[in-house]
Short mmCIF file of C-alpha atoms and ligand atoms in Angstrom, two decimals:
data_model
loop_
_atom_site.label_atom_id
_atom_site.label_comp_id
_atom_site.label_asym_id
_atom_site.label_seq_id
_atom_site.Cartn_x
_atom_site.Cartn_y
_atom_site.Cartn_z
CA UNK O 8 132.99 58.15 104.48
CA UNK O 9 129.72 59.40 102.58
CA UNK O 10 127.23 60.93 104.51
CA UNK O 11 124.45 57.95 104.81
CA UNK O 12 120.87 59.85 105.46
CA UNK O 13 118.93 60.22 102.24
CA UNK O 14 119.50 64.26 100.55
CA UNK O 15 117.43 66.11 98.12
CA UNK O 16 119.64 68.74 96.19
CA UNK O 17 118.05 71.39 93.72
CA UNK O 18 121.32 72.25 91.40
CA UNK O 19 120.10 75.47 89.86
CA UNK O 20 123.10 76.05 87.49
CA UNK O 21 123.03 76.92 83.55
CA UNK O 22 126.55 75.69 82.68
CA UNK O 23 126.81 72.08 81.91
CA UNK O 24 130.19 71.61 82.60
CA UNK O 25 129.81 73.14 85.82
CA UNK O 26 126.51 70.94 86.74
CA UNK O 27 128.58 67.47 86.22
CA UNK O 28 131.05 68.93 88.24
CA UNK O 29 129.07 69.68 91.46
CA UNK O 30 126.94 66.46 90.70
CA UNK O 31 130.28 64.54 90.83
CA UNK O 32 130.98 66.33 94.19
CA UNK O 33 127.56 65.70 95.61
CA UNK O 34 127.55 61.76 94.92
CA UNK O 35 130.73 61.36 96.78
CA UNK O 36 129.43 62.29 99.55
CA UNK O 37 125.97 61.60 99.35
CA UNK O 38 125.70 58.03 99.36
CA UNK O 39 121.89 58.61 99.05
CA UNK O 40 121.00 61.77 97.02
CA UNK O 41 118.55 62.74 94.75
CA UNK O 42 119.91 65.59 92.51
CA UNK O 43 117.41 67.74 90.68
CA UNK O 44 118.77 69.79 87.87
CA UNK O 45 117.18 73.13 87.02
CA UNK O 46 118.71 75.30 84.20
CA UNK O 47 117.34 78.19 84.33
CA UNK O 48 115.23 80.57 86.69
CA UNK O 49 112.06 79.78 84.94
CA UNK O 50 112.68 76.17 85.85
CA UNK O 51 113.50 76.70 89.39
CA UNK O 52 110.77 78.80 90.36
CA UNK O 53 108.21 75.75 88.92
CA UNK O 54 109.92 73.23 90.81
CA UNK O 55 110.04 75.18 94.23
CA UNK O 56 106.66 76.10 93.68
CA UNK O 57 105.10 72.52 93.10
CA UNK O 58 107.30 71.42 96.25
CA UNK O 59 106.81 67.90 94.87
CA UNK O 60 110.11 67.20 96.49
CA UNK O 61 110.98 68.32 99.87
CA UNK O 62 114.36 69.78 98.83
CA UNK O 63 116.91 69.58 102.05
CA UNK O 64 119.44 72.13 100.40
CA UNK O 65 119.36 74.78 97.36
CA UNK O 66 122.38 75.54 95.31
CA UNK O 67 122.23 78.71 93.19
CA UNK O 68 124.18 79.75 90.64
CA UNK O 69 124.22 83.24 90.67
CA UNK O 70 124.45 83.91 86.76
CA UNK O 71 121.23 82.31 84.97
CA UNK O 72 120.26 83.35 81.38
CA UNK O 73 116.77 84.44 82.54
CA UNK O 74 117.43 86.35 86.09
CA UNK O 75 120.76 86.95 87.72
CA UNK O 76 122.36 88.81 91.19
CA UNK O 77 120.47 90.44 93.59
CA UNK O 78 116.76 90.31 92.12
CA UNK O 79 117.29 86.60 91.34
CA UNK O 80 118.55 85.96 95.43
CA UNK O 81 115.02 87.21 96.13
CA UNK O 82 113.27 85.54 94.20
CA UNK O 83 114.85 81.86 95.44
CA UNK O 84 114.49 82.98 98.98
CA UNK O 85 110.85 83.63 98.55
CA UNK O 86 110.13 80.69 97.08
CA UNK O 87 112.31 78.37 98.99
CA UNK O 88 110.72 78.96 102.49
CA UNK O 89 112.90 76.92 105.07
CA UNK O 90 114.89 75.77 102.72
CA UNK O 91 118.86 76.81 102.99
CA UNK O 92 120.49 78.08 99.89
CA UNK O 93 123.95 77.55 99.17
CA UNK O 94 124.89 80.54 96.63
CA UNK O 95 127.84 78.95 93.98
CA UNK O 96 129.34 81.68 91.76
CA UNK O 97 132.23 82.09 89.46
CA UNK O 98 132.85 85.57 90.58
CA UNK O 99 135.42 86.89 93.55
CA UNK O 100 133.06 89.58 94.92
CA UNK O 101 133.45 89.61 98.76
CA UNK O 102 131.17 91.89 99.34
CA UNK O 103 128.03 90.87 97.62
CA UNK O 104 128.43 87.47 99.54
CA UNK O 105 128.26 89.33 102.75
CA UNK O 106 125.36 90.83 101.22
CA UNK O 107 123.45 87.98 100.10
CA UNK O 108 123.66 86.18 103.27
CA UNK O 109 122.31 88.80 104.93
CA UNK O 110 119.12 88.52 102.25
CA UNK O 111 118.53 84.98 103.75
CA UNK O 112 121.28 83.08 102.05
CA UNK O 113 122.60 80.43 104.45
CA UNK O 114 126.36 80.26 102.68
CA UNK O 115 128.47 81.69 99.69
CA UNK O 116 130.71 79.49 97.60
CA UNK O 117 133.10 80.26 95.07
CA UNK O 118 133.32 77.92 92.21
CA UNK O 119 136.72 78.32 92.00
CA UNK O 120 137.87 77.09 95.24
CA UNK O 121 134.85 74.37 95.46
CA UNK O 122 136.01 70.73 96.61
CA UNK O 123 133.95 68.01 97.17
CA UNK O 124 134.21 68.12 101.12
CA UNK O 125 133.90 72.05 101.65
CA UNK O 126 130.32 71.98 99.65
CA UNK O 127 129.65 68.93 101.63
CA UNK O 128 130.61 70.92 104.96
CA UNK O 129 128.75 73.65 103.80
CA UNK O 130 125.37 71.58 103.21
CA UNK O 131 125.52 69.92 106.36
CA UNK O 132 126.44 73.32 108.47
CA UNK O 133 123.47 75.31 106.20
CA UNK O 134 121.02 72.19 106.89
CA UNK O 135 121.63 72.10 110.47
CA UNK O 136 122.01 76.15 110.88
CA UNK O 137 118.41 76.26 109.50
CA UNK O 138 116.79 73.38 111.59
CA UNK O 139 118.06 75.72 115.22
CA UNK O 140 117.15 79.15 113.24
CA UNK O 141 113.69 77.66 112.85
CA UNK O 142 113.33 76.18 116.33
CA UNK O 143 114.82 79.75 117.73
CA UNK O 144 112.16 81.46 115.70
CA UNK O 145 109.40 79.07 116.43
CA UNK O 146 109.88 79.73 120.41
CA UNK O 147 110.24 83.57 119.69
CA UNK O 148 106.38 82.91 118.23
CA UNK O 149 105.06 81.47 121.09
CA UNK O 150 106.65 83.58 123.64
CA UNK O 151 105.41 86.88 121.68
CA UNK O 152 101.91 85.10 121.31
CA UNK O 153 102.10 84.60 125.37
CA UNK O 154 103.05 88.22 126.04
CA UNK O 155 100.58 89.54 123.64
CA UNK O 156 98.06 87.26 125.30
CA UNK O 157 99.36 88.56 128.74
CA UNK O 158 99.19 92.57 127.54
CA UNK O 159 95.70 91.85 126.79
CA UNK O 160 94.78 90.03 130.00
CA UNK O 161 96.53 93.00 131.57
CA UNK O 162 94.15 95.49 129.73
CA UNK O 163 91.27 93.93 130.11
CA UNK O 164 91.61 93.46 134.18
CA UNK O 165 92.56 97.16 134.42
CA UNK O 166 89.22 97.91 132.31
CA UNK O 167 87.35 95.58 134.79
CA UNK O 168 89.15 97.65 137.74
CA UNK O 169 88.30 100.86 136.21
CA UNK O 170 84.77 100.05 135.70
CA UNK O 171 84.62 98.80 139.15
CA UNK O 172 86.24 101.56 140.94
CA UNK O 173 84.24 104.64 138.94
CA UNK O 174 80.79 102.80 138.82
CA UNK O 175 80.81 101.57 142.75
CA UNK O 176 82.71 104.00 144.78
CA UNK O 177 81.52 107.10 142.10
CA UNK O 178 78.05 106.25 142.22
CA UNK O 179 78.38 105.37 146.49
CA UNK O 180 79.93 108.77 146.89
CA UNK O 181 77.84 110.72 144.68
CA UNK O 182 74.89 109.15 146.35
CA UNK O 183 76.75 110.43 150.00
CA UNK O 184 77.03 114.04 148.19
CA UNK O 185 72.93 114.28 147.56
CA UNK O 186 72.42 113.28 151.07
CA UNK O 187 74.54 115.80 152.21
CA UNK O 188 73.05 118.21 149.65
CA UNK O 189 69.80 117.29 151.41
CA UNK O 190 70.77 117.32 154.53
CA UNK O 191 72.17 121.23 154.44
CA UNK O 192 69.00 122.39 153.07
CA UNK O 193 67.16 121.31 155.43
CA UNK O 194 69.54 121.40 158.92
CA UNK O 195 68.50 123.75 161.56
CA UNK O 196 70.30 127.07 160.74
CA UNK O 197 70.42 127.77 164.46
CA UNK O 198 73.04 124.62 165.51
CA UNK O 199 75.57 125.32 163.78
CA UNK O 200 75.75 122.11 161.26
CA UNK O 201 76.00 123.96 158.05
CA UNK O 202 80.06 124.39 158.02
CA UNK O 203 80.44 120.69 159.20
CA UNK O 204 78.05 119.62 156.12
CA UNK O 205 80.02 121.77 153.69
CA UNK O 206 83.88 120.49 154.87
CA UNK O 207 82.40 116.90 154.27
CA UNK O 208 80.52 117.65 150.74
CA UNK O 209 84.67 119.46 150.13
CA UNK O 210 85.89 115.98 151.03
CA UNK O 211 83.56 114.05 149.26
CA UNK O 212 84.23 116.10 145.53
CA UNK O 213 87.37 115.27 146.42
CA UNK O 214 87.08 111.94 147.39
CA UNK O 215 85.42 111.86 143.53
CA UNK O 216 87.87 113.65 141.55
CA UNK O 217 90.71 111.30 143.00
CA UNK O 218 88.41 108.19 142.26
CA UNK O 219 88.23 109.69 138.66
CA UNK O 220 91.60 110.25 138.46
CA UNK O 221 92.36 106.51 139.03
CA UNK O 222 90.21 105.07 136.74
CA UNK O 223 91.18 107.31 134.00
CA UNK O 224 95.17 106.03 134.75
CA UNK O 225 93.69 102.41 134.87
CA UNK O 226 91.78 102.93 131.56
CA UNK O 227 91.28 106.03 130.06
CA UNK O 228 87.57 106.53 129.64
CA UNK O 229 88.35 108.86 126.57
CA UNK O 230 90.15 106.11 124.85
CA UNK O 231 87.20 104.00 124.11
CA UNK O 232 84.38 106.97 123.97
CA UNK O 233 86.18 109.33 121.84
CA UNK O 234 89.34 107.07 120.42
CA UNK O 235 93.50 107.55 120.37
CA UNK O 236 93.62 111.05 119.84
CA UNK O 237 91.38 112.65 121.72
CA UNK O 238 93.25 110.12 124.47
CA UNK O 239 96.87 111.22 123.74
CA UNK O 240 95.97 114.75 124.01
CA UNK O 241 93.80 114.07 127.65
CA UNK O 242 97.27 112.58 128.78
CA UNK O 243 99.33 114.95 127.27
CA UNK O 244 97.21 117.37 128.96
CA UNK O 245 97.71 115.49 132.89
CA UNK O 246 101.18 115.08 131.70
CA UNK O 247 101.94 118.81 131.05
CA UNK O 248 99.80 119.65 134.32
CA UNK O 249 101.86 117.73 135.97
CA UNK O 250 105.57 117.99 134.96
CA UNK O 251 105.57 121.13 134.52
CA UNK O 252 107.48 120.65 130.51
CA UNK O 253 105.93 123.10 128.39
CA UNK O 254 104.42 120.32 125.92
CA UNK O 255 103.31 121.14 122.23
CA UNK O 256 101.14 119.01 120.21
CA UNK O 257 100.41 119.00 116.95
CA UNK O 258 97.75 116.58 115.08
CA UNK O 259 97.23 116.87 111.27
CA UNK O 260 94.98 114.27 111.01
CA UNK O 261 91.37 113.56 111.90
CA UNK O 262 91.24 110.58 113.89
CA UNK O 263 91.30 107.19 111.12
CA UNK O 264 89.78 104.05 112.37
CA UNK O 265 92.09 102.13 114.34
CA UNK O 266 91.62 98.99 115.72
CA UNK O 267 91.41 98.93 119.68
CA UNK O 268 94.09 96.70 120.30
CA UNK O 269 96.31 98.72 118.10
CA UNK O 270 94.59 102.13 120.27
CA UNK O 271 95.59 100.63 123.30
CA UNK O 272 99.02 99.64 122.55
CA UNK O 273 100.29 103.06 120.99
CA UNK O 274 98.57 104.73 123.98
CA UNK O 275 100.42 102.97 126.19
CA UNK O 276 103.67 103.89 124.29
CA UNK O 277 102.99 107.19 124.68
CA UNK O 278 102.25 107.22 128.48
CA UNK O 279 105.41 105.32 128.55
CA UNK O 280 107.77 107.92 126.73
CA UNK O 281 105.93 110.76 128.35
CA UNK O 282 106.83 108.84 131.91
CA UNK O 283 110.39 108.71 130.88
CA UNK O 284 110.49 112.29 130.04
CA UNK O 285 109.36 113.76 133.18
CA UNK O 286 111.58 110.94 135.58
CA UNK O 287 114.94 111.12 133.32
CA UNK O 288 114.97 113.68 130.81
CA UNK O 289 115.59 117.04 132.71
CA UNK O 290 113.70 118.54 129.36
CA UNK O 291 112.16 122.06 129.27
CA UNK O 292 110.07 121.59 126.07
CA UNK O 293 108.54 118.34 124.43
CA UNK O 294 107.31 118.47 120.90
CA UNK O 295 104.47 115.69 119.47
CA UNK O 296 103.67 115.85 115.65
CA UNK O 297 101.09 113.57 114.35
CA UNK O 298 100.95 112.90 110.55
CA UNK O 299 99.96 111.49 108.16
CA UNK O 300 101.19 110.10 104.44
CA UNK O 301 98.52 108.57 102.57
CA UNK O 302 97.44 106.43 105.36
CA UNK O 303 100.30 105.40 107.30
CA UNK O 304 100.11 107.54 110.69
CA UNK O 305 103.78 108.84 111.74
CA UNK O 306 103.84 110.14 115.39
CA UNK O 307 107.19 111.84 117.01
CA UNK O 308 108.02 112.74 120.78
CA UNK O 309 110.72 114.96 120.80
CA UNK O 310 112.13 116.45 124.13
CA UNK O 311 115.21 118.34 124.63
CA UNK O 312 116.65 116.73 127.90
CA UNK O 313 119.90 114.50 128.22
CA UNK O 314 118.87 112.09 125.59
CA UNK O 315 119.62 108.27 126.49
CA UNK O 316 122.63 106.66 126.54
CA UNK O 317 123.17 104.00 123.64
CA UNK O 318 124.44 101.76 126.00
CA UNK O 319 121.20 102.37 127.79
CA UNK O 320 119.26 101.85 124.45
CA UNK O 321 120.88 98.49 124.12
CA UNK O 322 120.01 96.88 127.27
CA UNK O 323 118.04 94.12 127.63
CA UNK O 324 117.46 95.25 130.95
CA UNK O 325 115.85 98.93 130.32
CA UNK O 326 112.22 97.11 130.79
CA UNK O 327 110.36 100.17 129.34
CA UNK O 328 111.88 100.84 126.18
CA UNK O 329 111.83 96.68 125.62
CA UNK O 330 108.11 97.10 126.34
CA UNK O 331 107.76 100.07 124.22
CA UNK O 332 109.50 97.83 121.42
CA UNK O 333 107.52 94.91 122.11
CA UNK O 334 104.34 96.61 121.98
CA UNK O 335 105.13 98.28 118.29
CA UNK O 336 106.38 95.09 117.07
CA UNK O 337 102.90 93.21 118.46
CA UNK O 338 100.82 95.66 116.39
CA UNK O 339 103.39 95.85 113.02
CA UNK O 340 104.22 98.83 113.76
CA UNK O 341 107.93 100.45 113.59
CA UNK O 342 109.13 101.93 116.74
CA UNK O 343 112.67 104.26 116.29
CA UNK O 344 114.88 106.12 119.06
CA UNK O 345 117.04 108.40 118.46
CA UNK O 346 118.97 110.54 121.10
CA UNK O 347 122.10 112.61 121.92
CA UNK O 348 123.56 114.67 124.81
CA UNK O 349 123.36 118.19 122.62
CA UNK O 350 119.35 117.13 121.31
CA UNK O 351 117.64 115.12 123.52
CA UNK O 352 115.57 111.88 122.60
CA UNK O 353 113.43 111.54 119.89
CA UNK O 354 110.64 108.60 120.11
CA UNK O 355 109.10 107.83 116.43
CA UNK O 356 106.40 105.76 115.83
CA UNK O 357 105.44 104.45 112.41
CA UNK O 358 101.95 102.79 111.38
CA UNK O 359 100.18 101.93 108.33
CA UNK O 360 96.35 102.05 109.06
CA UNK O 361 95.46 100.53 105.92
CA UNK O 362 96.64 97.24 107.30
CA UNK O 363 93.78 94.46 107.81
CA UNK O 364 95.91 91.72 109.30
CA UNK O 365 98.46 92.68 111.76
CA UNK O 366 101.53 90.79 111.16
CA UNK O 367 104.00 91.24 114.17
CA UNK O 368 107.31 92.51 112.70
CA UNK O 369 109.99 89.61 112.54
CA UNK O 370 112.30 91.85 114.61
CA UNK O 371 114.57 89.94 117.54
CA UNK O 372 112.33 90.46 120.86
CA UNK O 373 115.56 92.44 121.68
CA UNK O 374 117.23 94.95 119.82
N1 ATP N 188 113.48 110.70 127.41
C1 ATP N 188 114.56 110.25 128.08
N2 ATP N 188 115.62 111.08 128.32
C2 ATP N 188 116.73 110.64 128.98
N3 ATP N 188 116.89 109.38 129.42
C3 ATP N 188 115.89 108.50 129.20
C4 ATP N 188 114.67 108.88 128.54
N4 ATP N 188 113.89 107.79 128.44
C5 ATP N 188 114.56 106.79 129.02
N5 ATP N 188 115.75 107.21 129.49
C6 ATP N 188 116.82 106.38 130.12
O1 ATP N 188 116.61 105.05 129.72
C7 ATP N 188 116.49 104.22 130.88
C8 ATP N 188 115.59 103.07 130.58
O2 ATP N 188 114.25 103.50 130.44
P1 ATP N 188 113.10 102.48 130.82
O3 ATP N 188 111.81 103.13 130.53
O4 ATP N 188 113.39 101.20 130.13
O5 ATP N 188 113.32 102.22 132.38
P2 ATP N 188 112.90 103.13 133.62
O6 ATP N 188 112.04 104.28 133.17
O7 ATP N 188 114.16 103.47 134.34
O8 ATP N 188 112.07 102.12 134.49
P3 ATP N 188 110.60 101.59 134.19
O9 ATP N 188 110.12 102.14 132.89
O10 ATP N 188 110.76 100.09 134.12
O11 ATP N 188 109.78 102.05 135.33
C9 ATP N 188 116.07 105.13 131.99
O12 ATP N 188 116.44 104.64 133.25
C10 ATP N 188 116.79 106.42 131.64
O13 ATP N 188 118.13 106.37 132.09
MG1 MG N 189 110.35 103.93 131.95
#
């Protein structure tokens, strides 16, 4: 029984013959279907471009006098937007069909074997295929809009914390330390009060140092006075204090501007896969390179531990490395891992600072 619902077809297809053929197909099973014919590329392009006609399907023939293959499958998916596109071709070539669906073509036809019902199942698969992709993809933009939303609520409160913590207690306890100052220079030598005053002032640079300390791990003070850099090397710094891992670091670059959101996002990459290394990596030696290649800012972490299991890699469930992922994808950037056993892990980050708009990569939120 034809298919009742009203269709809009473009037939992009330079062979007559071939046209009446497919038209003949369509209308038996399209009881209601507008069929627009375009001949060539040129054509095409116009009429996808004008989007007079909200087209519900594509068909392509993959030989046109004025753009064929590959560069012509770009072109159509550009300019089709939401559109599925049904590629029709004369030509047995398995392999470029696997290849063109993966360029955004929804299905791969050969002319040969075409009947009326498998293009018909093959429209109605594509057109419905597309309507889930694009709810799928319209919920992956709203949760990655929440947790970018989230990451900066997140900042911002540990900012508010840090500021708290370093301009109340700090200034409370430096205040306590000029008393006590005071108070030894002028306490009776003969009562013995002096060693007393100078175990508390011991306590209270302490009590400072550690108050420091926190606020710096909240929010790194460095990050917004001096910028990334100077940051990544203050925490590779702690980090080598700390862990022991002989740690060398390597910047060719003066600092570029960089937006703060991007700052804080890399940063927190960075204390991320320096975290990892000293809780799982059993590494002696960890390597950073910063470079850069006409603007676009390449950083590596390279330790020589036990590297990370792909299995480990791959699961949804390692909440750092999806963060880590999640972060680079919120700022465009590209985030790689490599490992192995003999090696160790290698953390790559890839950023071009050129860009105004930052354009979250498409990638799945897991990978
Ligand atoms: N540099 C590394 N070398 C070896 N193994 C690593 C390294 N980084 C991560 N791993 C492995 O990958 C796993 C997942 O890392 P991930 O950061 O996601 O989680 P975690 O560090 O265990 O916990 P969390 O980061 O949530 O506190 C780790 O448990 C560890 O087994
Ligand atoms: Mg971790």
């Amino acid at each position: 029984m034809p298919h009742r619902e009203h269709f809009s077809i473009l037939v992009i297809e330079d062979n007559e013959g071939d046209f009446v053929l497919i038209e003949e197909f369509l209308l038996s099973e399209f009881e209601d279907a507008t069929i627009t014919h375009a001949q060539n590329y040129t054509v095409a392009q116009k009429l996808l471009v004008e989007k007079n006609i909200p087209y519900n399907v594509v068909l392509l023939d993959l030989s046109l006098p004025d753009k064929n293959g590959i560069e012509l499958i770009y072109e159509i998916v550009n300019y089709s937007g939401n559109v599925p596109i049904i590629v029709l071709t004369g030509y047995i070539d398995f392999e470029f069909g696997v290849k063109s669906l993966s360029l955004g073509i929804s299905d791969y036809l050969l002319k040969e074997e075409l009947t009326a019902l498998n293009l018909y199942k093959s429209i109605i698969y594509s057109v419905e295929r597309k309507k889930i992709t694009a709810t799928l993809e319209e919920s992956e933009k709203r949760v990655r809009s929440f947790a970018k939303q989230l990451s900066e609520i997140v900042e911002e409160e540990r900012s508010r914390i840090a500021r708290e913590i370093h301009d109340e207690f700090g200034q409370q306890l430096s205040g306590l330390k000029m008393s006590l100052s005071s108070l030894k220079k002028h306490a009776d030598p003969s009562n013995d009060i002096e060693p007393v005053i100078d175990a508390l002032l011991l306590d209270v640079n302490q009590s400072i140092s550690t108050i420091r300390q926190i606020a710096n791990e909240l929010r790194p003070a460095l990050l917004d006075k001096l910028g990334l850099f100077a940051a990544i090397e203050w925490l590779v710094n702690q980090f080598q204090n700390k862990s022991g891992i002989e740690t060398r670091i390597y910047i060719d670059i003066d600092q570029p501007p960089i937006d703060k959101s991007v700052e804080i996002n890399i940063f927190r990459i960075f204390q991320e896969v320096l975290t990892n290394i000293s809780k799982h990596a059993n590494a002696s030696l960890v390597n950073i390179r910063v470079e850069n290649n006409n603007g676009v800012v390449n950083m590596k972490i390279i330790d020589n531990g036990r590297g990370i299991k792909s299995s480990t890699l791959h699961n949804p469930m390692s909440m750092g490395l999806l963060n880590m992922t999640e972060r680079a994808n919120l700022i465009g950037a590209k985030l790689n891992i490599s490992c192995s056993a003999q090696t160790g892990t290698m953390v790559e980050l890839i950023f071009d600072v050129n860009v105004k708009e930052r354009v979250p990569n498409k990638k799945a939120l897991y990978y």
